[in-house]
Amino acid sequence: MPAFNRRNFLKASGIAVLPAFIPATVRAAGNNSPYAEEPIIKFFYDGEDFNPSQYIAELQKINSKEAIKRDFYLEGGAVAAMEKKFEEITGKEKALCLPTGTMANQLAIAVLSGNNTKVFVQDTSHVYRDEADAAQSVFQKRLMPLAMGKTYFTAEE
């Protein structure tokens, strides 16, 4: 096996990062026409990837149907309209849209656990593994893992 020297290592490692640049090159070479007949399917980014003029055109199209209202966190605008629609659909007194799944999870844990400081969750759960210390730092809830390494737990556990 040939020994790696610094120069060969840099050449080899440079090739490894090329896939990271593919979305940027595709975007730069993208279709600049306002709209295509059929929607273009892209397997990167969330939602449609408009260029600035397309984005402005889309906002104008939406605004011409109904004026876009000012939207502030938990107050008015499209979010309030969506919450109202969910209230109607579910028949509930109030609906609440939270900006992240982490915030929704932590609020649910806090509300459902009441004054209890310990909350049992699956060891393999997203809440336990991926949401850092949110439960403890925000709501002073200590997460207790159940069923180590399993995707389920029983009533006995």
XYZ file of N, CA and C in Angstrom:
471
model
N 0.853 -1.182 0.000
C 0.000 0.000 0.000
C 0.895 1.241 0.000
N 0.642 2.183 -0.901
C 1.489 3.375 -0.947
C 1.243 4.254 0.277
N 2.295 4.864 0.739
C 2.176 5.762 1.892
C 1.491 7.052 1.455
N 0.688 7.584 2.351
C 0.037 8.864 2.073
C 0.977 9.981 2.476
N 1.217 10.871 1.559
C 1.910 12.083 1.954
C 0.882 13.205 1.990
N 1.258 14.338 2.462
C 0.319 15.448 2.634
C -0.355 15.831 1.326
N 0.386 15.889 0.238
C -0.160 16.305 -1.045
C -1.202 15.299 -1.554
N -0.898 14.014 -1.491
C -1.861 12.998 -1.936
C -3.101 12.988 -1.052
N -2.907 13.178 0.243
C -4.041 13.213 1.153
C -4.974 14.367 0.805
N -4.422 15.547 0.537
C -5.247 16.707 0.195
C -5.991 16.491 -1.117
N -5.336 15.874 -2.098
C -6.011 15.587 -3.373
C -7.167 14.619 -3.154
N -6.933 13.559 -2.403
C -7.964 12.545 -2.165
C -9.119 13.104 -1.346
N -8.817 13.906 -0.340
C -9.886 14.436 0.501
C -10.698 15.496 -0.229
N -10.105 16.197 -1.176
C -10.847 17.193 -1.953
C -11.959 16.570 -2.766
N -11.717 15.392 -3.309
C -12.740 14.690 -4.088
C -13.908 14.294 -3.191
N -13.649 13.972 -1.947
C -14.688 13.525 -1.026
C -15.733 14.598 -0.751
N -15.381 15.875 -0.849
C -16.344 16.938 -0.549
C -17.146 17.384 -1.767
N -16.835 16.876 -2.936
C -17.565 17.292 -4.141
C -19.075 17.100 -4.044
N -19.592 15.974 -3.501
C -21.053 15.839 -3.412
C -21.730 16.967 -2.639
N -21.035 17.580 -1.710
C -21.619 18.681 -0.944
C -21.897 19.900 -1.814
N -21.183 20.043 -2.923
C -21.355 21.204 -3.791
C -22.395 20.985 -4.887
N -22.897 19.772 -5.034
C -23.855 19.487 -6.113
C -25.102 20.365 -6.023
N -25.771 20.494 -4.837
C -26.949 21.369 -4.806
C -26.650 22.798 -5.239
N -25.509 23.346 -4.850
C -25.170 24.725 -5.217
C -24.956 24.861 -6.715
N -24.311 23.885 -7.338
C -24.075 23.975 -8.778
C -25.365 23.788 -9.558
N -26.222 22.892 -9.082
C -27.512 22.690 -9.748
C -28.349 23.952 -9.641
N -28.347 24.561 -8.465
C -29.123 25.784 -8.255
C -28.611 26.916 -9.142
N -27.293 27.056 -9.239
C -26.700 28.123 -10.048
C -27.019 27.940 -11.523
N -27.120 26.702 -11.967
C -27.384 26.430 -13.376
C -28.873 26.228 -13.640
N -29.712 26.513 -12.639
C -31.145 26.242 -12.741
C -31.845 27.058 -13.806
N -33.089 26.691 -14.041
C -33.936 27.357 -15.022
C -34.337 28.720 -14.461
N -34.034 29.778 -15.170
C -34.356 31.121 -14.692
C -35.668 31.656 -15.250
N -36.392 30.850 -16.003
C -37.683 31.305 -16.505
C -38.650 31.386 -15.334
N -39.626 32.328 -15.378
C -40.505 32.516 -14.229
C -41.185 31.233 -13.760
N -41.782 30.464 -14.647
C -42.457 29.230 -14.255
C -42.393 28.235 -15.394
N -42.261 26.988 -15.048
C -42.286 25.921 -16.045
C -43.721 25.427 -16.166
N -44.016 24.748 -17.269
C -45.352 24.172 -17.453
C -45.653 23.179 -16.327
N -44.715 22.302 -16.076
C -44.851 21.295 -15.028
C -43.905 21.665 -13.885
N -44.288 21.360 -12.653
C -43.369 21.663 -11.555
C -42.081 20.848 -11.678
N -40.982 21.454 -11.305
C -39.692 20.781 -11.344
C -39.475 20.108 -9.996
N -39.149 18.826 -10.024
C -38.906 18.090 -8.787
C -37.431 18.180 -8.451
N -37.150 18.664 -7.253
C -35.773 18.769 -6.783
C -35.670 17.965 -5.492
N -34.606 17.224 -5.358
C -34.447 16.371 -4.190
C -33.542 17.000 -3.131
N -33.573 18.305 -3.023
C -32.832 19.016 -1.997
C -33.616 20.263 -1.634
N -33.370 20.802 -0.481
C -34.051 21.966 0.106
C -35.474 21.606 0.527
N -36.033 22.381 1.431
C -37.412 22.204 1.866
C -38.306 23.088 1.022
N -39.358 22.529 0.490
C -40.298 23.302 -0.304
C -39.745 23.682 -1.661
N -40.462 24.549 -2.329
C -40.035 24.978 -3.657
C -38.843 25.918 -3.537
N -37.966 25.836 -4.506
C -36.741 26.634 -4.493
C -36.866 27.739 -5.539
N -37.476 28.862 -5.131
C -37.672 29.977 -6.049
C -36.413 30.826 -6.142
N -36.172 31.394 -7.331
C -35.155 32.437 -7.398
C -35.857 33.723 -6.947
N -35.152 34.823 -6.707
C -35.797 36.023 -6.155
C -36.992 36.527 -6.966
N -36.891 36.554 -8.281
C -38.018 37.069 -9.071
C -39.211 36.115 -9.006
N -38.961 34.809 -8.955
C -40.054 33.843 -8.816
C -40.731 34.000 -7.452
N -39.927 34.226 -6.423
C -40.462 34.380 -5.075
C -41.367 35.610 -4.998
N -40.926 36.718 -5.571
C -41.732 37.944 -5.586
C -43.026 37.711 -6.359
N -42.931 37.037 -7.502
C -44.124 36.744 -8.309
C -45.105 35.872 -7.533
N -44.596 34.885 -6.816
C -45.461 33.997 -6.024
C -46.151 34.771 -4.907
N -45.423 35.644 -4.228
C -46.027 36.468 -3.177
C -47.094 37.402 -3.745
N -46.836 37.985 -4.921
C -47.825 38.861 -5.550
C -49.078 38.081 -5.933
N -48.895 36.857 -6.419
C -50.039 36.007 -6.782
C -50.887 35.708 -5.546
N -50.238 35.359 -4.445
C -50.952 35.080 -3.197
C -51.642 36.339 -2.695
N -50.949 37.473 -2.724
C -51.491 38.732 -2.228
C -52.663 39.220 -3.070
N -52.683 38.905 -4.365
C -53.795 39.344 -5.216
C -55.083 38.588 -4.888
N -54.967 37.354 -4.402
C -56.158 36.584 -4.014
C -56.713 37.086 -2.683
N -55.820 37.291 -1.725
C -56.201 37.818 -0.414
C -54.972 38.496 0.172
N -55.152 39.697 0.659
C -54.014 40.463 1.171
C -53.275 39.688 2.256
N -51.962 39.661 2.140
C -51.138 38.996 3.147
C -51.144 39.865 4.394
N -51.547 39.261 5.508
C -51.641 40.007 6.763
C -50.347 39.863 7.551
N -50.070 40.872 8.339
C -48.885 40.849 9.198
C -48.998 39.664 10.146
N -47.905 38.960 10.312
C -47.882 37.772 11.151
C -46.789 37.935 12.190
N -47.136 37.769 13.443
C -46.168 37.836 14.525
C -46.363 36.596 15.371
N -45.309 36.116 16.018
C -45.366 34.883 16.794
C -46.603 34.825 17.688
N -47.445 33.824 17.452
C -48.687 33.571 18.191
C -49.703 34.706 18.103
N -49.612 35.521 17.043
C -50.513 36.662 16.957
C -50.804 37.022 15.505
N -51.995 36.697 15.024
C -52.454 37.141 13.718
C -51.841 36.447 12.522
N -52.269 36.879 11.338
C -51.716 36.396 10.085
C -52.118 34.979 9.718
N -51.303 34.367 8.873
C -51.589 33.037 8.339
C -51.597 31.973 9.429
N -50.749 32.112 10.427
C -50.697 31.120 11.504
C -52.006 31.131 12.289
N -52.526 32.309 12.598
C -53.796 32.412 13.319
C -54.931 31.818 12.489
N -54.918 32.049 11.186
C -55.945 31.477 10.308
C -55.861 29.952 10.306
N -54.643 29.422 10.277
C -54.469 27.974 10.301
C -54.938 27.393 11.641
N -54.604 28.057 12.745
C -55.050 27.583 14.057
C -56.575 27.578 14.135
N -57.208 28.627 13.608
C -58.675 28.698 13.607
C -59.267 27.542 12.810
N -58.668 27.233 11.666
C -59.144 26.125 10.833
C -59.023 24.796 11.587
N -57.914 24.597 12.299
C -57.744 23.371 13.075
C -58.736 23.297 14.235
N -59.078 24.439 14.832
C -60.103 24.459 15.874
C -61.424 23.959 15.304
N -61.771 24.426 14.098
C -63.011 24.000 13.449
C -62.978 22.512 13.119
N -61.881 22.051 12.551
C -61.763 20.640 12.149
C -61.854 19.711 13.355
N -61.153 20.053 14.434
C -61.095 19.166 15.600
C -62.221 19.400 16.598
N -62.924 20.532 16.469
C -63.980 20.846 17.418
C -63.445 21.242 18.788
N -62.197 21.629 18.838
C -61.574 22.008 20.108
C -61.701 23.507 20.334
N -61.575 23.892 21.588
C -61.680 25.296 21.972
C -60.528 26.122 21.414
N -59.325 25.531 21.378
C -58.146 26.281 20.948
C -57.157 25.345 20.277
N -56.505 25.844 19.237
C -55.411 25.132 18.572
C -54.166 25.995 18.697
N -53.025 25.345 18.752
C -51.769 26.060 18.916
C -50.752 25.496 17.938
N -50.174 26.358 17.140
C -49.128 25.956 16.198
C -47.794 26.412 16.771
N -46.899 25.457 16.977
C -45.577 25.790 17.499
C -44.561 25.702 16.371
N -43.533 26.538 16.396
C -42.606 26.615 15.270
C -41.687 25.412 15.100
N -41.497 24.601 16.152
C -40.617 23.441 16.010
C -41.218 22.236 16.710
N -40.826 21.063 16.249
C -41.245 19.824 16.890
C -40.672 19.702 18.289
N -39.455 20.182 18.480
C -38.837 20.131 19.808
C -39.664 20.931 20.804
N -40.087 22.130 20.405
C -40.893 22.953 21.300
C -42.227 22.268 21.602
N -42.833 21.662 20.594
C -44.100 20.954 20.794
C -43.913 19.778 21.751
N -42.855 18.993 21.558
C -42.577 17.858 22.446
C -42.393 18.320 23.883
N -41.598 19.360 24.079
C -41.298 19.819 25.432
C -42.535 20.393 26.120
N -43.357 21.117 25.382
C -44.592 21.648 25.957
C -45.532 20.508 26.337
N -45.641 19.492 25.471
C -46.494 18.335 25.769
C -46.014 17.616 27.026
N -44.709 17.414 27.143
C -44.155 16.761 28.336
C -44.488 17.572 29.584
N -44.297 18.877 29.513
C -44.557 19.737 30.673
C -46.029 19.709 31.072
N -46.921 19.798 30.100
C -48.356 19.831 30.394
C -48.830 18.478 30.919
N -48.431 17.398 30.242
C -48.924 16.072 30.613
C -48.331 15.553 31.924
N -47.147 16.001 32.293
C -46.527 15.506 33.531
C -46.909 16.330 34.757
N -47.531 17.472 34.544
C -47.976 18.286 35.674
C -46.849 18.657 36.609
N -47.027 18.376 37.914
C -46.019 18.726 38.916
C -44.944 17.660 39.084
N -45.066 16.539 38.400
C -44.052 15.486 38.498
C -42.743 15.983 37.895
N -41.649 15.730 38.582
C -40.357 16.182 38.065
C -39.668 15.121 37.228
N -40.103 13.858 37.343
C -39.523 12.774 36.547
C -40.528 12.332 35.495
N -40.024 12.124 34.280
C -40.868 11.697 33.164
C -40.213 10.481 32.521
N -40.968 9.386 32.391
C -40.439 8.172 31.777
C -40.618 8.231 30.266
N -39.541 7.999 29.551
C -39.563 7.982 28.083
C -38.729 6.801 27.595
N -38.938 6.406 26.365
C -38.134 5.326 25.797
C -36.684 5.762 25.654
N -35.785 4.836 25.945
C -34.353 5.103 25.796
C -34.014 5.482 24.360
N -34.708 4.888 23.399
C -34.408 5.137 21.984
C -35.238 6.271 21.394
N -35.983 6.988 22.226
C -36.874 8.034 21.703
C -36.099 9.270 21.255
N -36.690 9.983 20.324
C -36.113 11.241 19.836
C -35.988 12.246 20.987
N -37.006 12.294 21.827
C -36.999 13.239 22.947
C -35.789 12.984 23.846
N -35.515 11.716 24.144
C -34.413 11.387 25.053
C -33.053 11.525 24.380
N -32.957 11.093 23.139
C -31.654 11.041 22.477
C -31.244 12.342 21.783
N -32.199 13.105 21.268
C -31.852 14.195 20.356
C -32.223 15.601 20.812
N -33.005 15.730 21.855
C -33.444 17.071 22.246
C -32.631 17.637 23.405
N -31.417 17.133 23.536
C -30.455 17.611 24.532
C -31.087 17.638 25.919
N -30.898 18.702 26.638
C -31.444 18.819 27.993
C -32.621 19.775 28.026
N -33.378 19.841 26.940
C -34.477 20.804 26.866
C -35.485 20.603 27.989
N -35.886 19.360 28.260
C -36.886 19.109 29.303
C -36.397 19.594 30.662
N -35.132 19.354 30.940
C -34.583 19.752 32.233
C -34.306 21.252 32.300
N -33.731 21.799 31.259
C -33.352 23.213 31.314
C -34.542 24.158 31.183
N -35.574 23.758 30.443
C -36.718 24.651 30.246
C -37.812 24.419 31.282
N -38.137 23.131 31.550
C -39.273 22.827 32.421
C -38.893 22.078 33.703
N -37.596 21.931 33.970
C -37.122 21.219 35.159
C -37.705 19.803 35.253
N -37.777 19.107 34.133
C -38.250 17.720 34.072
C -37.055 16.815 33.819
N -36.919 15.775 34.627
C -35.823 14.828 34.460
C -36.343 13.628 33.683
N -35.753 13.363 32.517
C -36.189 12.245 31.686
C -35.556 10.956 32.184
N -36.389 9.942 32.402
C -35.944 8.638 32.888
C -36.108 7.635 31.747
N -34.998 7.073 31.243
C -35.097 6.163 30.098
C -35.640 4.789 30.480
N -36.528 4.268 29.659
C -37.084 2.922 29.815
C -36.650 2.061 28.644
N -36.637 0.749 28.860
C -36.411 -0.235 27.798
C -35.126 0.049 27.029
N -34.028 -0.028 27.724
C -32.736 0.279 27.113
C -32.510 -0.510 25.822
N -32.259 0.201 24.731
C -31.948 -0.418 23.452
C -33.125 -1.048 22.730
N -34.342 -0.903 23.249
C -35.529 -1.475 22.595
C -36.414 -0.338 22.078
N -37.255 -0.669 21.128
C -38.142 0.351 20.558
C -39.524 0.350 21.209
N -39.697 -0.411 22.263
C -40.984 -0.495 22.958
C -40.707 -0.784 24.432
N -41.719 -0.651 25.274
C -41.594 -1.083 26.663
C -42.942 -1.601 27.126
N -42.923 -2.422 28.153
C -44.145 -3.042 28.667
C -44.598 -2.313 29.924
N -45.812 -2.613 30.364
C -46.349 -1.999 31.577
C -45.497 -2.364 32.788
N -44.952 -3.589 32.801
C -44.110 -4.013 33.923
C -42.833 -3.185 34.007
N -42.288 -2.866 32.857
C -41.057 -2.074 32.847
C -41.325 -0.683 33.375
